[in-house]
PDB file of N, CA and C in Angstrom:
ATOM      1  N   UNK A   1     -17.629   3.944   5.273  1.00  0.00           N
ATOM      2  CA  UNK A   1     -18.851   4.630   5.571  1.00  0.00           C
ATOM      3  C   UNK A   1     -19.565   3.922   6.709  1.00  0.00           C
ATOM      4  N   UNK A   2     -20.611   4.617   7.300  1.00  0.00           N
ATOM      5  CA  UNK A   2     -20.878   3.897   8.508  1.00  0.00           C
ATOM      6  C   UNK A   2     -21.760   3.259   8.617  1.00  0.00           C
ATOM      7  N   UNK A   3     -22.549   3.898   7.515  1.00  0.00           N
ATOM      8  CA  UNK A   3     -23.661   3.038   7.105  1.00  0.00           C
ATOM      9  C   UNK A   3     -23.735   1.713   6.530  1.00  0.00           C
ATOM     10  N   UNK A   4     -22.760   1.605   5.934  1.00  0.00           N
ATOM     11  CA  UNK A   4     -22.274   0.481   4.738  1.00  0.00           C
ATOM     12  C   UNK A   4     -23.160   0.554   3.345  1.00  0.00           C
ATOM     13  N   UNK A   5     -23.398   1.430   3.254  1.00  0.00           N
ATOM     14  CA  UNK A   5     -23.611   1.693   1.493  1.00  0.00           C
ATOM     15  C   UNK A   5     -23.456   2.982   0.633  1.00  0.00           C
ATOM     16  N   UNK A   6     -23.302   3.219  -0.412  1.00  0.00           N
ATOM     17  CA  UNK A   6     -23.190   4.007  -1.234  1.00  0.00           C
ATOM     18  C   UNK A   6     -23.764   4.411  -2.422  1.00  0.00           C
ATOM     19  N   UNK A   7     -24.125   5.341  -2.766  1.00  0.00           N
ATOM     20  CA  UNK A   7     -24.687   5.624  -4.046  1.00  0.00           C
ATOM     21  C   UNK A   7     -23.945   7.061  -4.858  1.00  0.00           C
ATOM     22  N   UNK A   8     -24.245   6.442  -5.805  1.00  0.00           N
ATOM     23  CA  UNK A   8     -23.411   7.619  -7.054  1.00  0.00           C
ATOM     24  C   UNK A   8     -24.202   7.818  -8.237  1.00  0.00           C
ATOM     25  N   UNK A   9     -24.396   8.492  -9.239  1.00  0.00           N
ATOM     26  CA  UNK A   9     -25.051   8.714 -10.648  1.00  0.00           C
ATOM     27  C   UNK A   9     -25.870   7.438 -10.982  1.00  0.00           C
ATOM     28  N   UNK A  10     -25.577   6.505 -10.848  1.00  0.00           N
ATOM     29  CA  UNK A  10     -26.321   5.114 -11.641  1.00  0.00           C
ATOM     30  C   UNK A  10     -25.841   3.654 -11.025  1.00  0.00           C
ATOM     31  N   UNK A  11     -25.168   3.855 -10.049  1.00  0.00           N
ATOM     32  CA  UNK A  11     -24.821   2.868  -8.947  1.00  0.00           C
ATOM     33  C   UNK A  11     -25.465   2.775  -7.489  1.00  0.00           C
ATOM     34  N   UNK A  12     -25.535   1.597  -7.037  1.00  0.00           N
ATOM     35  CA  UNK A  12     -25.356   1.719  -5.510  1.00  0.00           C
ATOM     36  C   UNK A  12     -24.642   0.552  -5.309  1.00  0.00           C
ATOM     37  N   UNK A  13     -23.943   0.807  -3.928  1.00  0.00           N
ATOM     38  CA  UNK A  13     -23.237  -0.067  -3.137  1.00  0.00           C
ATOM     39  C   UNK A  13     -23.986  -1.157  -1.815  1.00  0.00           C
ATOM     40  N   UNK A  14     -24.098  -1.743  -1.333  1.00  0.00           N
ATOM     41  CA  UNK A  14     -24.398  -2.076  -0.114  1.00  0.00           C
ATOM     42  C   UNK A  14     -23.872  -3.065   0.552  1.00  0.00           C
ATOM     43  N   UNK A  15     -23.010  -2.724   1.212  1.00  0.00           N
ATOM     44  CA  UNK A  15     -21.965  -3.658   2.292  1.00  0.00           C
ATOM     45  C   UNK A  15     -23.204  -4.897   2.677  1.00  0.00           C
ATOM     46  N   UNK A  16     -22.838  -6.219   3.316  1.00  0.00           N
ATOM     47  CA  UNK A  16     -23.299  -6.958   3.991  1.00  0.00           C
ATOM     48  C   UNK A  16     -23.099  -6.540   5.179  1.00  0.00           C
ATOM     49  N   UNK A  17     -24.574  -7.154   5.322  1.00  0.00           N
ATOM     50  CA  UNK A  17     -24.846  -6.838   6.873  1.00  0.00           C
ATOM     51  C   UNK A  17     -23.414  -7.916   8.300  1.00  0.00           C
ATOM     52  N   UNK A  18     -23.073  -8.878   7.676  1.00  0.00           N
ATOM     53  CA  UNK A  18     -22.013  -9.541   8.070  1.00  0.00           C
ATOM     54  C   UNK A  18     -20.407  -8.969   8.232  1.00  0.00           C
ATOM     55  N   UNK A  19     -20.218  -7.658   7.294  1.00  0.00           N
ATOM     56  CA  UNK A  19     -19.088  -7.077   7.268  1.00  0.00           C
ATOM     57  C   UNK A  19     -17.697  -7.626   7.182  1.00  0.00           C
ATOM     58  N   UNK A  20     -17.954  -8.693   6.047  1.00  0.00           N
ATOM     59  CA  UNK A  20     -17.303  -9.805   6.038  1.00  0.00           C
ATOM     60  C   UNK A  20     -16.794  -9.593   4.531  1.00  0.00           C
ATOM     61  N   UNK A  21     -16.572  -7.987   3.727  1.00  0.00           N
ATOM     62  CA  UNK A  21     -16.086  -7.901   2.444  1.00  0.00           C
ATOM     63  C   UNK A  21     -16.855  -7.861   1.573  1.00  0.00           C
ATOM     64  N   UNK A  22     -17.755  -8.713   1.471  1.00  0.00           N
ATOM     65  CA  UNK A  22     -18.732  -8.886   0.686  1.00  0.00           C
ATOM     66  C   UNK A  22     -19.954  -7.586   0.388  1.00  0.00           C
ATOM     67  N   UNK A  23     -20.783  -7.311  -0.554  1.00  0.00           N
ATOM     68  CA  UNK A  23     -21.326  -6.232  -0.981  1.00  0.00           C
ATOM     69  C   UNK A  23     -21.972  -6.848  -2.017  1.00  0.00           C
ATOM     70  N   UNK A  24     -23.237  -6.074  -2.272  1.00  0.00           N
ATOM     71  CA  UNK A  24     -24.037  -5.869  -3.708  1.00  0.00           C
ATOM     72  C   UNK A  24     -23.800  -4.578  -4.446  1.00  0.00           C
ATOM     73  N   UNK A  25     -23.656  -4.751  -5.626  1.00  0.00           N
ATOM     74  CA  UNK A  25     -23.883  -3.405  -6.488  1.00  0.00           C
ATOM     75  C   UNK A  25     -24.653  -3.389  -6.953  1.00  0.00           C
ATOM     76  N   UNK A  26     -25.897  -2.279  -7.635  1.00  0.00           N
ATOM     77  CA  UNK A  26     -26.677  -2.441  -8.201  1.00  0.00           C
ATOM     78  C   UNK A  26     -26.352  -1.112  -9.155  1.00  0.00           C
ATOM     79  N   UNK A  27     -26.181  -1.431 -11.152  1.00  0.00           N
ATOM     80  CA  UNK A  27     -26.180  -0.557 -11.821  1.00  0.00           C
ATOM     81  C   UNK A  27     -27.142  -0.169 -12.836  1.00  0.00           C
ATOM     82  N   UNK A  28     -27.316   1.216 -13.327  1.00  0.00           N
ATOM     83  CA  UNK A  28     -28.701   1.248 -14.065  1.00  0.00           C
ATOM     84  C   UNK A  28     -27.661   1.522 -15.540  1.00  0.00           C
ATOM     85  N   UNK A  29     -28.210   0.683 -16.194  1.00  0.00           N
ATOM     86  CA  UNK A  29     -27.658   0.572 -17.894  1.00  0.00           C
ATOM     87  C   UNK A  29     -28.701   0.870 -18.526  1.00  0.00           C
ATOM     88  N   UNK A  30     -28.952   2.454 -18.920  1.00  0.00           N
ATOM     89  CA  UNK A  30     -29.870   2.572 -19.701  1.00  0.00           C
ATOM     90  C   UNK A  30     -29.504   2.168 -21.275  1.00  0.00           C
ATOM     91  N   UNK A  31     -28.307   1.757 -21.630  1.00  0.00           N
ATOM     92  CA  UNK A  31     -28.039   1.754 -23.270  1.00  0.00           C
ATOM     93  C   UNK A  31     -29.069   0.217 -23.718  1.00  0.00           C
ATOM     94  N   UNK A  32     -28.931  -0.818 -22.613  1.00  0.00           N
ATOM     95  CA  UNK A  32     -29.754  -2.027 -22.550  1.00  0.00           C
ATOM     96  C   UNK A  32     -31.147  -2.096 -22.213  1.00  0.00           C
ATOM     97  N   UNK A  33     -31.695  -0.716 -21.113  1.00  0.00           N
ATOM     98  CA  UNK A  33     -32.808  -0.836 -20.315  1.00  0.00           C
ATOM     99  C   UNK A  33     -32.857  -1.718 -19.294  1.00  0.00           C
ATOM    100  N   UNK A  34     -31.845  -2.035 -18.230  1.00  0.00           N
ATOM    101  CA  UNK A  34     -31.639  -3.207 -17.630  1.00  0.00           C
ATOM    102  C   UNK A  34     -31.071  -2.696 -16.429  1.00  0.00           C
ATOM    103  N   UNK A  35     -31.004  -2.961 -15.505  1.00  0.00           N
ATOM    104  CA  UNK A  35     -30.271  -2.696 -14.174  1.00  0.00           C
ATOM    105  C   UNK A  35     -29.765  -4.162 -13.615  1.00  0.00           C
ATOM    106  N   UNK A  36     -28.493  -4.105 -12.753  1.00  0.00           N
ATOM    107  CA  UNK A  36     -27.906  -5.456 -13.088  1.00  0.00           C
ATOM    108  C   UNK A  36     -27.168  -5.652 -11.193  1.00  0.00           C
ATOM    109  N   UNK A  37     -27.477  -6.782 -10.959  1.00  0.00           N
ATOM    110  CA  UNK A  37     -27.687  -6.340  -9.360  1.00  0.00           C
ATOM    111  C   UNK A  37     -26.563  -7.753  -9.629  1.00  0.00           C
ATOM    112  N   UNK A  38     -25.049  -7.516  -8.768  1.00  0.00           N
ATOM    113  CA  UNK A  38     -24.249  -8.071  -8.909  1.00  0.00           C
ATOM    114  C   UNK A  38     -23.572  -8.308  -7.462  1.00  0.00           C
ATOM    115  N   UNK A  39     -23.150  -9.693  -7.236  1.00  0.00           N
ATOM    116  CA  UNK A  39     -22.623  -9.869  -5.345  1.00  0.00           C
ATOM    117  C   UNK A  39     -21.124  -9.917  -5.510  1.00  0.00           C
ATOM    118  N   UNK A  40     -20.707  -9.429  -4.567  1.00  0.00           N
ATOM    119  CA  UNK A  40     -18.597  -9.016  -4.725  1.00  0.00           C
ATOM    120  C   UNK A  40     -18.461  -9.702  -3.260  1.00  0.00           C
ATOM    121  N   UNK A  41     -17.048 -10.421  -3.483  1.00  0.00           N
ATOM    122  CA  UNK A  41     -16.595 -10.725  -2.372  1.00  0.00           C
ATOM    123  C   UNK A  41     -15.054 -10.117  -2.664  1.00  0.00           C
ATOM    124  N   UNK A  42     -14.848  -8.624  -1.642  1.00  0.00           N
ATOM    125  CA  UNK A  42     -13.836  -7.893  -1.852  1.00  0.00           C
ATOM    126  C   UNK A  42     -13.794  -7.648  -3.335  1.00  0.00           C
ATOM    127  N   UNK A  43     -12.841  -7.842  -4.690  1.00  0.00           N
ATOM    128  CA  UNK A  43     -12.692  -7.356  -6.185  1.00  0.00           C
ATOM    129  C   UNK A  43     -13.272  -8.389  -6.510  1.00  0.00           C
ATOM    130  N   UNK A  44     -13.566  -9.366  -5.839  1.00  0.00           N
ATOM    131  CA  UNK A  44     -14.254 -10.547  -7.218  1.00  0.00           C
ATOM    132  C   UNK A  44     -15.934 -10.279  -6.978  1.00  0.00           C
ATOM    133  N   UNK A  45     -15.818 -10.432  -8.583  1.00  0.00           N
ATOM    134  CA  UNK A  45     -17.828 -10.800  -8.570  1.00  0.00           C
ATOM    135  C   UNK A  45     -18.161 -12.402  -8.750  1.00  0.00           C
ATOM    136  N   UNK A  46     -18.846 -12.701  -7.873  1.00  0.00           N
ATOM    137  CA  UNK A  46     -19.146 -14.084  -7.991  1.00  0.00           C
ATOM    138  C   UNK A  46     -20.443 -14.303  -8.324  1.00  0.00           C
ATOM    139  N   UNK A  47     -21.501 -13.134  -8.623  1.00  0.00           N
ATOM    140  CA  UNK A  47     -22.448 -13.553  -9.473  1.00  0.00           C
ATOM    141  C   UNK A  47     -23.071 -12.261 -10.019  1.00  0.00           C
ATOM    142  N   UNK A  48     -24.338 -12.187 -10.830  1.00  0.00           N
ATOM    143  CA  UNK A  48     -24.652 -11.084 -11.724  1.00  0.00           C
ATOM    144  C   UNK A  48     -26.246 -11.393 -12.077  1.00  0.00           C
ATOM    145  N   UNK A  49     -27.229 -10.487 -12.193  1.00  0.00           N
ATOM    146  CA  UNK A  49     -28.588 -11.092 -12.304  1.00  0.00           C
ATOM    147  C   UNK A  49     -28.637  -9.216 -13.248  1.00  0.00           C
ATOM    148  N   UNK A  50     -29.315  -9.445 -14.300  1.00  0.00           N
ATOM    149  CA  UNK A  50     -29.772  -8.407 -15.102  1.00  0.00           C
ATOM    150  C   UNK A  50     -30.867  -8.941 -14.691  1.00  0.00           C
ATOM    151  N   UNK A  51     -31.364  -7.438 -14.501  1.00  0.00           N
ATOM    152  CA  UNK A  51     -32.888  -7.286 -14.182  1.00  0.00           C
ATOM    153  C   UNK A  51     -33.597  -6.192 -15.521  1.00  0.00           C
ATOM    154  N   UNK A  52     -34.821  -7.063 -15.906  1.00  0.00           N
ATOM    155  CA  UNK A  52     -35.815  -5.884 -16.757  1.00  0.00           C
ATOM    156  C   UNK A  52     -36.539  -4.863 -16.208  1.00  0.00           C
ATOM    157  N   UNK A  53     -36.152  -3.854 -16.602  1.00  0.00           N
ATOM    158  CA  UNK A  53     -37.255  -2.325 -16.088  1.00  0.00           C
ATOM    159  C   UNK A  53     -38.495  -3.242 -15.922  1.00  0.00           C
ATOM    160  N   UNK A  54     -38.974  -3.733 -16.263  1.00  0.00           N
ATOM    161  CA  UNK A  54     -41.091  -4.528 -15.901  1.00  0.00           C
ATOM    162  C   UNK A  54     -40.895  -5.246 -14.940  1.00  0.00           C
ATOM    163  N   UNK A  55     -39.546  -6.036 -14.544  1.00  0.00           N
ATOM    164  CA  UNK A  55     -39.547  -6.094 -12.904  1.00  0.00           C
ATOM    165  C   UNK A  55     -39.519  -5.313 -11.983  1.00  0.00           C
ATOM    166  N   UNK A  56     -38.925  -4.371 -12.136  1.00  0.00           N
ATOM    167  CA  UNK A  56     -38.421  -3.068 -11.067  1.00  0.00           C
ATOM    168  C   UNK A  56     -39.440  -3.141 -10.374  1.00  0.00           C
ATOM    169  N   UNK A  57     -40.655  -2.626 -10.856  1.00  0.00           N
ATOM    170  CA  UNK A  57     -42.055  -2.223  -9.627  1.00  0.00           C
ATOM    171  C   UNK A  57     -42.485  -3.629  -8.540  1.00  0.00           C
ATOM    172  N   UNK A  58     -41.979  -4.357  -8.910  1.00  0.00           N
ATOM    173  CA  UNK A  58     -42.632  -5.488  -8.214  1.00  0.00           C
ATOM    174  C   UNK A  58     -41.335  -5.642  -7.035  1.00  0.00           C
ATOM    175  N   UNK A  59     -40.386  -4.810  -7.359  1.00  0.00           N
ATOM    176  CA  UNK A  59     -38.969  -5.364  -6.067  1.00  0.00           C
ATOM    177  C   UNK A  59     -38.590  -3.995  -5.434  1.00  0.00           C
ATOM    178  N   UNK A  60     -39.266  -2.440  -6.327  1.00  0.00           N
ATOM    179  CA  UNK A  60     -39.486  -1.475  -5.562  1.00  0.00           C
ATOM    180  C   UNK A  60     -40.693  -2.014  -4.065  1.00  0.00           C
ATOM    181  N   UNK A  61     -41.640  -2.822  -4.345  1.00  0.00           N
ATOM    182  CA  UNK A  61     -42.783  -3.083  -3.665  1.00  0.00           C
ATOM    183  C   UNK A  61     -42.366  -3.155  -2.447  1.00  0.00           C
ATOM    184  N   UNK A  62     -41.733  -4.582  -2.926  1.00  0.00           N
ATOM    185  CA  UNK A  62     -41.484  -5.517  -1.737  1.00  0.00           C
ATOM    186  C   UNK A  62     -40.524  -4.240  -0.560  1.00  0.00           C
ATOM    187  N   UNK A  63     -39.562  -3.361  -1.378  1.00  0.00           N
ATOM    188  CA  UNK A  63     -38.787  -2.375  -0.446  1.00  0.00           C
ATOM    189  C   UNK A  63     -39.776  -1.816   0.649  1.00  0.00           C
ATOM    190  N   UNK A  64     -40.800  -1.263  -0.190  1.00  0.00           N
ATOM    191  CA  UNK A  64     -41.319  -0.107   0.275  1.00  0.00           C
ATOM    192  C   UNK A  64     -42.111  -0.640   1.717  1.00  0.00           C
ATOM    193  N   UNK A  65     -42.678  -2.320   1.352  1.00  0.00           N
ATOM    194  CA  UNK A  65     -43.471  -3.010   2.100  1.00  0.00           C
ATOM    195  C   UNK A  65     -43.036  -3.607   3.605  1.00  0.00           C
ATOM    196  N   UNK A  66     -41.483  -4.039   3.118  1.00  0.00           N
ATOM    197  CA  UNK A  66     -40.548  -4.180   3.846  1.00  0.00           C
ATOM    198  C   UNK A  66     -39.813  -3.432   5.128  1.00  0.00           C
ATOM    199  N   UNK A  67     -39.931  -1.994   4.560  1.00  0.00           N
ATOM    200  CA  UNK A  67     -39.476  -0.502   4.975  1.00  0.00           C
ATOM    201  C   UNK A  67     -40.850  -0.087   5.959  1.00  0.00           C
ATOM    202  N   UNK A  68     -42.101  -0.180   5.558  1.00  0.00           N
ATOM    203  CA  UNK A  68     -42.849  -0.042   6.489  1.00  0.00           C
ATOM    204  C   UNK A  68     -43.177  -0.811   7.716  1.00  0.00           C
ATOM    205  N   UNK A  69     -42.933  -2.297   7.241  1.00  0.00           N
ATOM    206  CA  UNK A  69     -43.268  -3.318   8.084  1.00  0.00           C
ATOM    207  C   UNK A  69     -41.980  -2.862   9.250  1.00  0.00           C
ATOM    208  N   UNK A  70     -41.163  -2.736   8.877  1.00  0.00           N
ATOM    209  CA  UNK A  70     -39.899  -2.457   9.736  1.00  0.00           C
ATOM    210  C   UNK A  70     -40.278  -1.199  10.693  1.00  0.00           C
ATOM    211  N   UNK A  71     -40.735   0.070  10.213  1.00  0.00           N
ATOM    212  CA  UNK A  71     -40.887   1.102  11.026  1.00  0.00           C
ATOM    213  C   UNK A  71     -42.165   0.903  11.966  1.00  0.00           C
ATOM    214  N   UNK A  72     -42.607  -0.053  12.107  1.00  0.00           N
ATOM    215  CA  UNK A  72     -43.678  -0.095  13.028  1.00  0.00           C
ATOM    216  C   UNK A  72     -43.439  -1.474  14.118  1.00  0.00           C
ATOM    217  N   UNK A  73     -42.369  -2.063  13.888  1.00  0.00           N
ATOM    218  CA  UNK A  73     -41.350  -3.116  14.437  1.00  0.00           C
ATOM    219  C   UNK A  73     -40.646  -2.563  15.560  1.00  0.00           C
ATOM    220  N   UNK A  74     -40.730  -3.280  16.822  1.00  0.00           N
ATOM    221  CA  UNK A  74     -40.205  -2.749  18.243  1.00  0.00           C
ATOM    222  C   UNK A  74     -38.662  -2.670  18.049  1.00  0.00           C
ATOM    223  N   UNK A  75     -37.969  -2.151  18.300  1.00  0.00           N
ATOM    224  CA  UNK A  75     -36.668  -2.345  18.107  1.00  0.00           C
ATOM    225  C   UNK A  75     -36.335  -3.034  19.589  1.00  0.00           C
ATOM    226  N   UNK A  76     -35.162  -4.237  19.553  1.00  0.00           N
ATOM    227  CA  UNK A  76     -34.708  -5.076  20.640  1.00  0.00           C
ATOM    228  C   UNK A  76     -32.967  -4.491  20.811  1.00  0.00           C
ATOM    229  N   UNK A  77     -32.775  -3.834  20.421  1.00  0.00           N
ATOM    230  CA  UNK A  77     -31.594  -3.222  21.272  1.00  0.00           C
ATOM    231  C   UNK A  77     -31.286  -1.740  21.148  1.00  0.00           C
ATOM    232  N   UNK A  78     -30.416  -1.183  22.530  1.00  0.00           N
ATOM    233  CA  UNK A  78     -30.166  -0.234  22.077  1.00  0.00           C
ATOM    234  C   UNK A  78     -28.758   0.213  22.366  1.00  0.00           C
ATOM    235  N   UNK A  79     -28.077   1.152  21.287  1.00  0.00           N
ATOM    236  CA  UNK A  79     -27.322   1.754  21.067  1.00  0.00           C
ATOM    237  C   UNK A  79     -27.192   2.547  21.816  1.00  0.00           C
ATOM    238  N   UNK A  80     -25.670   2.684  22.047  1.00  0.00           N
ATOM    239  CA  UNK A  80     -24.877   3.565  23.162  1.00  0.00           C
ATOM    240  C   UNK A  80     -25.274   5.069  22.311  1.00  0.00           C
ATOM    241  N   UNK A  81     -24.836   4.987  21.049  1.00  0.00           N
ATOM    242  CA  UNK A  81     -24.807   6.279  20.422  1.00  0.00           C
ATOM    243  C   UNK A  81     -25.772   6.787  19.123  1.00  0.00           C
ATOM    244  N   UNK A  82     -26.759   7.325  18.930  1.00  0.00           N
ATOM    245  CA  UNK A  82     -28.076   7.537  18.269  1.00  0.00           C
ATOM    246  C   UNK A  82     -27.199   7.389  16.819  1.00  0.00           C
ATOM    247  N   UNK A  83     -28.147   6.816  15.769  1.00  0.00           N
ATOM    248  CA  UNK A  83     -27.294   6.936  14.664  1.00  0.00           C
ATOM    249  C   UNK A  83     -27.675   8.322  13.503  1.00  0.00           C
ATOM    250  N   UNK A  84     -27.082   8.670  12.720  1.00  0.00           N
ATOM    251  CA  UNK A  84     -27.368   9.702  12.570  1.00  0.00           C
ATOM    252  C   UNK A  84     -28.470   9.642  11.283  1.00  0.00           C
ATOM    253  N   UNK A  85     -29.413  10.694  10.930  1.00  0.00           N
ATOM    254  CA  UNK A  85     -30.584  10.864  10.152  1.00  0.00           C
ATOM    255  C   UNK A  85     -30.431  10.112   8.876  1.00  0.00           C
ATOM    256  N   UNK A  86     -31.487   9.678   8.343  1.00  0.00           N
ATOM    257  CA  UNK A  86     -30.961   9.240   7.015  1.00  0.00           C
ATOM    258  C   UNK A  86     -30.379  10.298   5.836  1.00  0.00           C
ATOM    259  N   UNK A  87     -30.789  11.536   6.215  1.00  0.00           N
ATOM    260  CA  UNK A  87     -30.514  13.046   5.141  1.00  0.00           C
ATOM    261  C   UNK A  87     -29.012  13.193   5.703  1.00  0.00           C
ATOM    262  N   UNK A  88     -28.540  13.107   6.956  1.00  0.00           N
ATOM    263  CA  UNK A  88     -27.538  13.273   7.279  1.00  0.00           C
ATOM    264  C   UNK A  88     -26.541  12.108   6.713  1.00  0.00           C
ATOM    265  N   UNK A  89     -26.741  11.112   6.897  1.00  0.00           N
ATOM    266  CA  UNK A  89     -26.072  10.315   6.298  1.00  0.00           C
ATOM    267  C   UNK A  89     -25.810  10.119   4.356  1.00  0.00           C
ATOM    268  N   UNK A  90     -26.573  10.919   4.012  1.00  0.00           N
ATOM    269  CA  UNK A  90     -26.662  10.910   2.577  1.00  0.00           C
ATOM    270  C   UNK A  90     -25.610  11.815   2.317  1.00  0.00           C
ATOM    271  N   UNK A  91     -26.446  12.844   3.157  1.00  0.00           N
ATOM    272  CA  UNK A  91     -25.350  14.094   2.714  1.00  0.00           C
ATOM    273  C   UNK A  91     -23.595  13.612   3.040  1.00  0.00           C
ATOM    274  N   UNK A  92     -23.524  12.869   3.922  1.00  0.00           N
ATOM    275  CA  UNK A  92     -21.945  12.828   4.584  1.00  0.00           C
ATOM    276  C   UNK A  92     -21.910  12.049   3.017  1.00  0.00           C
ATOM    277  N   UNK A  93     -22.594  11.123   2.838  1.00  0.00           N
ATOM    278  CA  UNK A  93     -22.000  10.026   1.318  1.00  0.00           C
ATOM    279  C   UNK A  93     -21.978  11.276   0.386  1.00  0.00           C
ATOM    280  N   UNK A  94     -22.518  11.962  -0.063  1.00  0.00           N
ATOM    281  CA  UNK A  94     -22.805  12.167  -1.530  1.00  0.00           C
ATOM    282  C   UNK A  94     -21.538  13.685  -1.540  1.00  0.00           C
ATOM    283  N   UNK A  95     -21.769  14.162  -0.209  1.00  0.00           N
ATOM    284  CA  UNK A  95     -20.146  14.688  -0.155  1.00  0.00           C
ATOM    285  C   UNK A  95     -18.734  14.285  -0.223  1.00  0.00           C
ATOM    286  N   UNK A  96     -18.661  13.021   0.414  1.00  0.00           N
ATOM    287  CA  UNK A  96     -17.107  12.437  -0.016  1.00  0.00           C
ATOM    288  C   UNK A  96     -17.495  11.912  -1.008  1.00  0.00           C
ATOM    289  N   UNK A  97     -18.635  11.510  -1.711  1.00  0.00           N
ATOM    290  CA  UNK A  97     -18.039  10.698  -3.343  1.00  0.00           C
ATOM    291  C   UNK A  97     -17.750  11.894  -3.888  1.00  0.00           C
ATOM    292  N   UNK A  98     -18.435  13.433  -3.911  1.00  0.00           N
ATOM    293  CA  UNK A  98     -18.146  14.602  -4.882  1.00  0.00           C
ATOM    294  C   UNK A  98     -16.774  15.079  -4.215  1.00  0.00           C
ATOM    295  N   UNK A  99     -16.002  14.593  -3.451  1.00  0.00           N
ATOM    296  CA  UNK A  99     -14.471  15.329  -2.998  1.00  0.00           C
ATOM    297  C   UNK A  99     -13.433  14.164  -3.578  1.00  0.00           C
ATOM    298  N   UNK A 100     -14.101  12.928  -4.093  1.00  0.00           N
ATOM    299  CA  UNK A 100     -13.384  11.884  -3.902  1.00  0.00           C
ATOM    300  C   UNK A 100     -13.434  12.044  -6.210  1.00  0.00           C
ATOM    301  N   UNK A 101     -14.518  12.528  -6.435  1.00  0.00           N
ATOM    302  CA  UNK A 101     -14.820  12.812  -7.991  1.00  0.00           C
ATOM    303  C   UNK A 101     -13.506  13.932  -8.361  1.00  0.00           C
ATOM    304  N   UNK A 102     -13.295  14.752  -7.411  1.00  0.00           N
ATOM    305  CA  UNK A 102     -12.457  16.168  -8.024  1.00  0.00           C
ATOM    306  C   UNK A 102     -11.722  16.014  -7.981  1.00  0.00           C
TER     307      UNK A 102
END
């Protein structure tokens, strides 16, 4: 993917920004109430952090805070080729995981 991440029903993926194999998953286990944010290098997991739902809002924050601070941030390079929308890019993911499901 070009983006380097993925999402499905109760997962996400997110490649390192290094592109060096490595990735986070993050899964939502409702049977525990816990979501469990885990680092892979290629098939191995080399570590695992369960997180409590009463943290969530405090690391949604920091996203959201993060995400803004960023969109008002000059960008220092530019790309030969525009990248494509974030809706566009969802849609390209959430179509090959549902061709890749059947």
């Amino acid at each position: 993917m070009a983006d380097g991440s993925w999402a499905f029903a109760r997962r996400v993926i997110v490649e390192d920004v290094r592109r060096d194999d490595s990735f986070m998953r993050v899964t939502w286990h409702d049977d525990a109430g816990v979501f469990v944010v885990s680092h892979w290098d290629g098939e191995v997991c080399r570590a695992a952090t369960r997180v409590p739902v009463a943290a969530v809002p405090d690391l949604v924050n920091l996203f959201v805070r993060g995400l803004a601070e960023s969109a008002g941030a000059p960008t220092t390079a530019v790309t030969a080729s525009p990248r494509p929308s974030l809706v566009g890019r969802l849609r390209k993911l959430l179509t090959h995981g549902l061709h890749r499901a059947a």
